[in-house]
mmCIF file of C-alpha atoms and ligand atoms in Angstrom:
data_model
loop_
_atom_site.group_PDB
_atom_site.id
_atom_site.type_symbol
_atom_site.label_atom_id
_atom_site.label_comp_id
_atom_site.label_asym_id
_atom_site.label_seq_id
_atom_site.Cartn_x
_atom_site.Cartn_y
_atom_site.Cartn_z
ATOM 1 C CA MET X 1 160.701 -114.601 -40.713
ATOM 2 C CA ALA X 2 156.769 -114.234 -40.043
ATOM 3 C CA MET X 3 155.035 -115.983 -37.479
ATOM 4 C CA SER X 4 153.363 -119.202 -38.831
ATOM 5 C CA PRO X 5 149.833 -118.585 -40.327
ATOM 6 C CA GLY X 6 147.249 -118.332 -37.545
ATOM 7 C CA TYR X 7 150.099 -118.498 -34.807
ATOM 8 C CA ILE X 8 148.546 -116.650 -31.723
ATOM 9 C CA PRO X 9 150.952 -114.587 -29.620
ATOM 10 C CA PHE X 10 150.872 -114.559 -25.885
ATOM 11 C CA HIS X 11 148.225 -112.578 -23.951
ATOM 12 C CA PRO X 12 149.087 -108.805 -24.436
ATOM 13 C CA ASN X 13 147.697 -107.783 -20.785
ATOM 14 C CA PRO X 14 147.224 -110.783 -18.402
ATOM 15 C CA SER X 15 145.212 -109.985 -15.284
ATOM 16 C CA LYS X 16 146.852 -109.616 -11.809
ATOM 17 C CA PRO X 17 145.919 -112.937 -10.249
ATOM 18 C CA LYS X 18 144.072 -112.590 -6.966
ATOM 19 C CA TYR X 19 145.858 -115.800 -5.574
ATOM 20 C CA ARG X 20 149.322 -115.016 -4.011
ATOM 21 C CA PRO X 21 151.999 -117.653 -4.560
ATOM 22 C CA PRO X 22 153.940 -118.614 -1.607
ATOM 23 C CA ALA X 23 157.216 -117.134 -1.139
ATOM 24 C CA GLY X 24 159.943 -118.590 -3.551
ATOM 25 C CA ALA X 25 157.466 -120.058 -5.986
ATOM 26 C CA VAL X 26 158.575 -121.493 -9.186
ATOM 27 C CA ASP X 27 157.068 -121.229 -12.712
ATOM 28 C CA ALA X 28 158.377 -124.574 -13.683
ATOM 29 C CA HIS X 29 157.182 -124.752 -17.326
ATOM 30 C CA CYS X 30 157.908 -121.805 -19.576
ATOM 31 C CA HIS X 31 160.043 -120.814 -22.727
ATOM 32 C CA VAL X 32 161.982 -118.264 -24.362
ATOM 33 C CA PHE X 33 161.588 -117.442 -28.028
ATOM 34 C CA GLY X 34 164.183 -115.503 -29.784
ATOM 35 C CA PRO X 35 164.297 -112.763 -30.313
ATOM 36 C CA GLU X 36 164.728 -113.997 -33.798
ATOM 37 C CA ALA X 37 167.403 -111.316 -34.685
ATOM 38 C CA LYS X 38 169.608 -112.333 -31.885
ATOM 39 C CA PHE X 39 168.550 -116.077 -31.650
ATOM 40 C CA PRO X 40 167.271 -117.518 -34.846
ATOM 41 C CA TYR X 41 164.598 -120.204 -35.368
ATOM 42 C CA ALA X 42 166.025 -123.681 -36.108
ATOM 43 C CA PRO X 43 165.521 -124.345 -39.909
ATOM 44 C CA GLU X 44 163.745 -127.853 -38.937
ATOM 45 C CA ARG X 45 161.022 -126.391 -36.826
ATOM 46 C CA LYS X 46 157.558 -126.918 -37.459
ATOM 47 C CA TYR X 47 156.299 -123.369 -36.608
ATOM 48 C CA THR X 48 157.563 -120.131 -36.259
ATOM 49 C CA PRO X 49 156.415 -118.314 -33.047
ATOM 50 C CA CYS X 50 156.111 -114.999 -32.010
ATOM 51 C CA ASP X 51 159.348 -113.645 -30.246
ATOM 52 C CA ALA X 52 158.861 -113.990 -26.487
ATOM 53 C CA PRO X 53 162.319 -112.929 -24.739
ATOM 54 C CA LYS X 54 163.652 -113.338 -21.455
ATOM 55 C CA GLU X 55 162.837 -109.871 -20.317
ATOM 56 C CA LYS X 56 159.127 -110.287 -21.128
ATOM 57 C CA LEU X 57 159.307 -113.547 -19.120
ATOM 58 C CA PHE X 58 160.961 -112.163 -16.231
ATOM 59 C CA ALA X 59 158.493 -109.225 -15.921
ATOM 60 C CA LEU X 60 155.756 -111.786 -16.168
ATOM 61 C CA ARG X 61 157.272 -113.934 -13.454
ATOM 62 C CA ASP X 62 157.323 -110.720 -11.239
ATOM 63 C CA PHE X 63 153.674 -109.434 -12.040
ATOM 64 C CA LEU X 64 152.361 -112.925 -11.387
ATOM 65 C CA GLY X 65 154.175 -113.366 -7.900
ATOM 66 C CA PHE X 66 156.494 -116.046 -8.682
ATOM 67 C CA ASP X 67 160.264 -115.966 -7.695
ATOM 68 C CA LYS X 68 161.821 -118.418 -10.206
ATOM 69 C CA ASN X 69 161.460 -119.960 -13.563
ATOM 70 C CA VAL X 70 162.151 -123.313 -15.176
ATOM 71 C CA ILE X 71 162.594 -122.682 -18.906
ATOM 72 C CA VAL X 72 161.988 -125.514 -21.436
ATOM 73 C CA GLN X 73 163.603 -125.639 -24.811
ATOM 74 C CA ALA X 74 161.001 -125.728 -27.318
ATOM 75 C CA SER X 75 160.958 -127.504 -30.573
ATOM 76 C CA CYS X 76 161.288 -124.170 -32.695
ATOM 77 C CA HIS X 77 164.816 -123.671 -31.385
ATOM 78 C CA SER X 78 165.516 -127.418 -31.865
ATOM 79 C CA LYS X 79 169.126 -128.369 -30.579
ATOM 80 C CA ASP X 80 170.199 -124.636 -30.379
ATOM 81 C CA ASN X 81 169.845 -123.985 -26.747
ATOM 82 C CA ARG X 82 171.402 -120.311 -26.808
ATOM 83 C CA ALA X 83 168.216 -118.265 -26.188
ATOM 84 C CA MET X 84 167.528 -120.810 -23.077
ATOM 85 C CA ILE X 85 170.924 -120.527 -21.685
ATOM 86 C CA ASP X 86 171.510 -116.732 -22.263
ATOM 87 C CA ALA X 87 167.967 -116.575 -20.034
ATOM 88 C CA LEU X 88 169.567 -118.637 -17.551
ATOM 89 C CA GLU X 89 172.888 -116.823 -17.107
ATOM 90 C CA THR X 90 171.467 -113.449 -16.849
ATOM 91 C CA SER X 91 168.448 -114.551 -14.210
ATOM 92 C CA ASN X 92 170.560 -113.945 -11.311
ATOM 93 C CA ASN X 93 170.160 -117.651 -10.370
ATOM 94 C CA LYS X 94 166.384 -117.389 -10.643
ATOM 95 C CA ALA X 95 165.944 -119.755 -13.821
ATOM 96 C CA LYS X 96 167.040 -123.148 -14.472
ATOM 97 C CA GLY X 97 166.606 -125.049 -17.714
ATOM 98 C CA VAL X 98 165.712 -128.114 -19.760
ATOM 99 C CA ALA X 99 167.563 -128.399 -22.868
ATOM 100 C CA PHE X 100 167.206 -130.628 -26.135
ATOM 101 C CA VAL X 101 170.292 -132.432 -27.320
ATOM 102 C CA GLY X 102 171.635 -134.761 -30.027
ATOM 103 C CA GLU X 103 174.096 -137.478 -29.316
ATOM 104 C CA GLU X 104 176.706 -135.335 -31.051
ATOM 105 C CA VAL X 105 176.856 -132.970 -27.821
ATOM 106 C CA THR X 106 180.180 -133.253 -26.295
ATOM 107 C CA ASP X 107 180.530 -134.056 -22.315
ATOM 108 C CA GLN X 108 182.377 -130.468 -22.260
ATOM 109 C CA GLU X 109 179.030 -128.966 -23.599
ATOM 110 C CA LEU X 110 176.991 -130.845 -21.034
ATOM 111 C CA LYS X 111 179.116 -129.711 -18.347
ATOM 112 C CA ALA X 112 178.994 -126.164 -19.596
ATOM 113 C CA MET X 113 175.086 -126.290 -19.767
ATOM 114 C CA ASP X 114 175.299 -127.925 -16.345
ATOM 115 C CA ARG X 115 177.331 -124.952 -15.233
ATOM 116 C CA ALA X 116 174.731 -122.319 -16.696
ATOM 117 C CA GLY X 117 171.709 -123.969 -14.837
ATOM 118 C CA VAL X 118 170.477 -126.616 -17.167
ATOM 119 C CA ARG X 119 169.135 -129.779 -15.270
ATOM 120 C CA GLY X 120 167.545 -131.985 -17.532
ATOM 121 C CA VAL X 121 166.856 -133.070 -21.371
ATOM 122 C CA ARG X 122 163.633 -133.116 -22.997
ATOM 123 C CA PHE X 123 162.367 -136.001 -25.303
ATOM 124 C CA ASN X 124 159.419 -134.791 -27.431
ATOM 125 C CA PHE X 125 157.285 -137.442 -28.737
ATOM 126 C CA VAL X 126 154.502 -135.079 -30.535
ATOM 127 C CA ARG X 127 154.383 -135.592 -33.843
ATOM 128 C CA ARG X 128 153.179 -132.299 -34.909
ATOM 129 C CA LEU X 129 156.288 -130.845 -33.420
ATOM 130 C CA VAL X 130 159.384 -132.888 -33.906
ATOM 131 C CA ASP X 131 160.604 -135.544 -36.436
ATOM 132 C CA PHE X 132 161.073 -139.113 -35.071
ATOM 133 C CA THR X 133 164.327 -139.815 -33.166
ATOM 134 C CA PRO X 134 165.241 -143.411 -32.734
ATOM 135 C CA ARG X 135 165.114 -144.907 -29.353
ATOM 136 C CA GLU X 136 168.647 -146.232 -29.522
ATOM 137 C CA VAL X 137 169.808 -142.614 -29.993
ATOM 138 C CA LEU X 138 167.427 -141.518 -27.132
ATOM 139 C CA GLU X 139 168.750 -144.268 -24.914
ATOM 140 C CA ARG X 140 172.411 -143.246 -25.629
ATOM 141 C CA ILE X 141 171.549 -139.402 -24.645
ATOM 142 C CA ALA X 142 169.880 -140.696 -21.443
ATOM 143 C CA GLY X 143 172.981 -142.704 -20.704
ATOM 144 C CA ARG X 144 175.097 -139.508 -21.459
ATOM 145 C CA VAL X 145 173.019 -137.323 -19.216
ATOM 146 C CA ALA X 146 172.235 -139.593 -16.228
ATOM 147 C CA PRO X 147 175.885 -139.180 -14.741
ATOM 148 C CA VAL X 148 175.694 -135.403 -14.988
ATOM 149 C CA GLY X 149 172.665 -135.717 -12.765
ATOM 150 C CA TRP X 150 169.976 -134.503 -15.270
ATOM 151 C CA HIS X 151 166.545 -135.563 -15.516
ATOM 152 C CA ILE X 152 164.703 -136.495 -18.580
ATOM 153 C CA VAL X 153 161.395 -134.631 -19.706
ATOM 154 C CA ILE X 154 158.926 -136.392 -21.724
ATOM 155 C CA TYR X 155 156.247 -134.868 -23.885
ATOM 156 C CA PHE X 156 153.851 -137.228 -25.517
ATOM 157 C CA GLU X 157 150.358 -137.621 -26.441
ATOM 158 C CA MET X 158 148.251 -140.055 -24.155
ATOM 159 C CA PRO X 159 147.075 -142.205 -26.996
ATOM 160 C CA ASP X 160 150.896 -143.067 -27.582
ATOM 161 C CA LEU X 161 151.567 -144.087 -23.935
ATOM 162 C CA PRO X 162 150.974 -147.938 -24.402
ATOM 163 C CA ASP X 163 153.571 -147.842 -27.133
ATOM 164 C CA LEU X 164 156.110 -145.719 -25.407
ATOM 165 C CA GLU X 165 155.780 -146.869 -21.721
ATOM 166 C CA ALA X 166 158.332 -149.830 -21.711
ATOM 167 C CA PHE X 167 160.714 -147.152 -23.047
ATOM 168 C CA PHE X 168 159.786 -144.524 -20.524
ATOM 169 C CA THR X 169 160.203 -146.835 -17.530
ATOM 170 C CA SER X 170 163.546 -148.300 -18.658
ATOM 171 C CA LEU X 171 165.024 -144.810 -18.423
ATOM 172 C CA PRO X 172 167.800 -144.270 -15.963
ATOM 173 C CA THR X 173 166.880 -140.782 -14.378
ATOM 174 C CA THR X 174 164.217 -139.039 -12.779
ATOM 175 C CA VAL X 175 161.367 -138.597 -15.418
ATOM 176 C CA VAL X 176 159.069 -135.631 -15.575
ATOM 177 C CA VAL X 177 155.918 -136.038 -17.712
ATOM 178 C CA ASP X 178 154.671 -132.788 -19.364
ATOM 179 C CA HIS X 179 151.266 -131.479 -19.062
ATOM 180 C CA MET X 180 149.690 -134.373 -17.022
ATOM 181 C CA GLY X 181 150.225 -136.843 -19.943
ATOM 182 C CA THR X 182 147.798 -134.870 -22.136
ATOM 183 C CA PRO X 183 144.514 -136.774 -21.137
ATOM 184 C CA ASP X 184 141.443 -136.423 -23.200
ATOM 185 C CA VAL X 185 139.203 -134.658 -20.876
ATOM 186 C CA LYS X 186 136.124 -135.750 -22.560
ATOM 187 C CA LYS X 187 136.844 -139.361 -21.320
ATOM 188 C CA GLY X 188 137.142 -138.417 -17.574
ATOM 189 C CA VAL X 189 139.720 -139.046 -14.882
ATOM 190 C CA ASP X 190 138.537 -142.547 -14.108
ATOM 191 C CA HIS X 191 138.914 -143.567 -18.040
ATOM 192 C CA ALA X 192 141.238 -146.644 -18.582
ATOM 193 C CA GLU X 193 143.498 -144.440 -20.606
ATOM 194 C CA ASN X 194 144.078 -141.930 -17.675
ATOM 195 C CA GLN X 195 144.403 -144.479 -14.987
ATOM 196 C CA ARG X 196 146.955 -146.314 -16.866
ATOM 197 C CA PHE X 197 148.952 -143.214 -16.314
ATOM 198 C CA HIS X 198 147.912 -142.960 -12.772
ATOM 199 C CA LYS X 199 149.269 -146.539 -12.328
ATOM 200 C CA LEU X 200 152.612 -145.613 -14.102
ATOM 201 C CA MET X 201 153.179 -142.850 -11.517
ATOM 202 C CA GLU X 202 152.268 -145.119 -8.684
ATOM 203 C CA LYS X 203 154.491 -147.964 -9.552
ATOM 204 C CA HIS X 204 157.570 -145.855 -10.805
ATOM 205 C CA THR X 205 158.301 -143.486 -8.067
ATOM 206 C CA ASN X 206 161.326 -141.863 -10.279
ATOM 207 C CA PHE X 207 158.256 -140.303 -12.395
ATOM 208 C CA TRP X 208 157.207 -136.870 -11.392
ATOM 209 C CA VAL X 209 154.384 -134.986 -13.360
ATOM 210 C CA LYS X 210 153.589 -131.403 -14.464
ATOM 211 C CA VAL X 211 149.991 -130.005 -13.675
ATOM 212 C CA THR X 212 149.921 -127.628 -16.595
ATOM 213 C CA CYS X 213 148.175 -126.654 -19.631
ATOM 214 C CA PRO X 214 144.613 -126.722 -18.811
ATOM 215 C CA GLU X 215 144.188 -124.618 -21.729
ATOM 216 C CA ARG X 216 145.551 -126.965 -24.197
ATOM 217 C CA MET X 217 143.102 -129.906 -23.077
ATOM 218 C CA SER X 218 139.957 -127.965 -22.086
ATOM 219 C CA ILE X 219 136.792 -128.423 -24.101
ATOM 220 C CA ALA X 220 134.850 -125.985 -21.829
ATOM 221 C CA GLY X 221 137.443 -123.242 -22.237
ATOM 222 C CA PRO X 222 138.466 -120.564 -19.575
ATOM 223 C CA PRO X 223 138.415 -121.027 -16.473
ATOM 224 C CA TYR X 224 139.174 -124.474 -17.544
ATOM 225 C CA ASP X 225 136.912 -126.321 -14.690
ATOM 226 C CA ASP X 226 136.706 -129.347 -16.955
ATOM 227 C CA VAL X 227 140.591 -129.918 -16.384
ATOM 228 C CA VAL X 228 140.762 -129.181 -12.725
ATOM 229 C CA PRO X 229 139.716 -132.921 -11.628
ATOM 230 C CA PHE X 230 142.661 -134.203 -13.624
ATOM 231 C CA ALA X 231 145.420 -131.939 -11.924
ATOM 232 C CA LYS X 232 143.798 -132.220 -8.655
ATOM 233 C CA SER X 233 143.667 -135.904 -8.616
ATOM 234 C CA LEU X 234 147.416 -135.861 -9.411
ATOM 235 C CA VAL X 235 148.193 -133.235 -6.705
ATOM 236 C CA ASP X 236 146.361 -135.276 -3.953
ATOM 237 C CA LYS X 237 147.948 -138.719 -4.866
ATOM 238 C CA PHE X 238 151.466 -137.674 -5.587
ATOM 239 C CA PRO X 239 151.973 -134.265 -3.520
ATOM 240 C CA ASP X 240 155.760 -134.820 -3.650
ATOM 241 C CA ARG X 241 156.169 -135.437 -7.310
ATOM 242 C CA VAL X 242 154.285 -132.464 -8.846
ATOM 243 C CA ILE X 243 155.088 -129.207 -10.160
ATOM 244 C CA TRP X 244 153.343 -126.284 -11.755
ATOM 245 C CA GLY X 245 153.960 -123.850 -14.718
ATOM 246 C CA THR X 246 152.279 -121.153 -16.838
ATOM 247 C CA ASP X 247 153.599 -122.712 -20.308
ATOM 248 C CA TRP X 248 154.202 -119.098 -21.161
ATOM 249 C CA PRO X 249 154.124 -117.976 -24.206
ATOM 250 C CA HIS X 250 151.743 -120.824 -25.042
ATOM 251 C CA PRO X 251 152.890 -122.046 -28.394
ATOM 252 C CA ASN X 252 150.315 -123.286 -31.015
ATOM 253 C CA MET X 253 147.114 -122.259 -29.180
ATOM 254 C CA LYS X 254 144.234 -122.898 -31.583
ATOM 255 C CA LYS X 255 141.687 -120.466 -30.513
ATOM 256 C CA GLU X 256 142.855 -117.741 -28.056
ATOM 257 C CA ALA X 257 146.012 -116.943 -25.707
ATOM 258 C CA PRO X 258 145.194 -117.954 -22.081
ATOM 259 C CA ASP X 259 145.454 -115.385 -19.437
ATOM 260 C CA ASP X 260 148.409 -116.146 -17.354
ATOM 261 C CA GLY X 261 146.416 -114.267 -14.222
ATOM 262 C CA LEU X 262 143.782 -116.716 -14.670
ATOM 263 C CA LEU X 263 146.116 -119.686 -14.842
ATOM 264 C CA THR X 264 147.669 -118.744 -11.655
ATOM 265 C CA ASP X 265 144.140 -118.213 -10.006
ATOM 266 C CA ARG X 266 143.305 -121.875 -10.675
ATOM 267 C CA ILE X 267 146.113 -123.016 -8.665
ATOM 268 C CA PRO X 268 143.980 -123.066 -5.103
ATOM 269 C CA HIS X 269 141.535 -125.206 -7.050
ATOM 270 C CA ILE X 270 144.035 -127.911 -7.955
ATOM 271 C CA ALA X 271 146.108 -127.815 -4.751
ATOM 272 C CA THR X 272 143.706 -126.939 -2.138
ATOM 273 C CA THR X 273 145.545 -126.418 1.067
ATOM 274 C CA PRO X 274 148.519 -124.034 1.791
ATOM 275 C CA ALA X 275 150.631 -127.233 2.582
ATOM 276 C CA LEU X 276 149.973 -128.676 -0.896
ATOM 277 C CA GLN X 277 150.692 -125.274 -2.688
ATOM 278 C CA LYS X 278 153.939 -124.989 -0.969
ATOM 279 C CA GLN X 279 154.997 -128.381 -2.174
ATOM 280 C CA LEU X 280 153.752 -127.735 -5.845
ATOM 281 C CA LEU X 281 155.193 -124.223 -6.151
ATOM 282 C CA VAL X 282 158.260 -124.283 -3.816
ATOM 283 C CA ASP X 283 159.495 -127.570 -2.303
ATOM 284 C CA ASN X 284 159.140 -129.903 -5.244
ATOM 285 C CA PRO X 285 160.579 -127.689 -8.057
ATOM 286 C CA MET X 286 163.269 -126.427 -5.398
ATOM 287 C CA ARG X 287 164.289 -130.352 -4.870
ATOM 288 C CA LEU X 288 164.340 -131.047 -8.744
ATOM 289 C CA TYR X 289 166.254 -127.978 -10.052
ATOM 290 C CA TRP X 290 167.833 -126.027 -7.178
ATOM 291 C CA SER X 291 169.362 -128.795 -4.910
HETATM 292 C C1 LIG Q 1 154.515 -126.687 -24.714
HETATM 293 C C2 LIG Q 1 153.744 -126.987 -25.855
HETATM 294 C C3 LIG Q 1 153.992 -126.979 -27.170
HETATM 295 C C4 LIG Q 1 155.251 -126.809 -27.805
HETATM 296 C C5 LIG Q 1 156.532 -127.135 -27.563
HETATM 297 O O1 LIG Q 1 158.520 -127.875 -27.967
HETATM 298 C C6 LIG Q 1 157.626 -127.302 -28.458
HETATM 299 O O2 LIG Q 1 157.571 -126.685 -29.508
HETATM 300 O O3 LIG Q 1 156.464 -127.602 -26.092
HETATM 301 C C7 LIG Q 1 152.859 -127.295 -28.066
HETATM 302 O O4 LIG Q 1 152.527 -126.895 -29.018
HETATM 303 O O5 LIG Q 1 152.044 -128.345 -27.559
HETATM 304 O O6 LIG Q 1 155.180 -127.540 -23.976
HETATM 305 O O7 LIG Q 1 154.782 -125.477 -24.504
#
């Protein structure tokens, strides 16, 4: 199956970052796609990506100076978690995962995924990526994964937060927000929409946030200076509940594939001291995924 029209493959030769992540650093948001010949894409997918197999991810991890990965199930594989689980199982305990499951999943399957290194389930609310799942169904799934000790990763677009907030704050687990809640960079950090998200983080200490994907929000383009204040304010305010990731292989970029070396070089701008960098890249992801 050919890639979706206009789909942009990942950067062919990222630059070597000047910034050296601390020992044991985790790239805590990335994906594996296919290869399709072994792990076909889901019939209900909204896009067909470029294959991005585990070997390439692990090579990028080493090249950028990271030690571990958290591999998040993406919508193009829907509930077929085999490519992600195969990557975990062959990673030498250097990768943990976040799955996507339906309520038909059995307790045995959940336990097997847990043994493979899955530590969370993702609820995706982005309309261009997934079909609507009724909240009762998500509630039942949350009730099933909570006793396994998993957390819930939520991916939503910030204008939808007012509608979703009551549901999110009712979840019985740790909740991890993808991509800073996707703020509108034009509106600024202090805009009521973004501050609503900060207040949610302040009030609900079971919420964590990924300071990821400046390339998805930036208007200015590389090196994404316009997104730095959004990420920095979250790291400064919630230093023990932030994690960072590349988002490789960067599905559905509109203009260009980001340079993963450049993304890595932005880290000292958003976590401005070695202590903050260690929390962001080592202590926090280790607590969430490896403890
Ligand atoms: C991401 C972002 C995207 C895609 C997916 O599940 C997915 O297909 O997550 C996106 O297109 O915004 O988290 O990498």
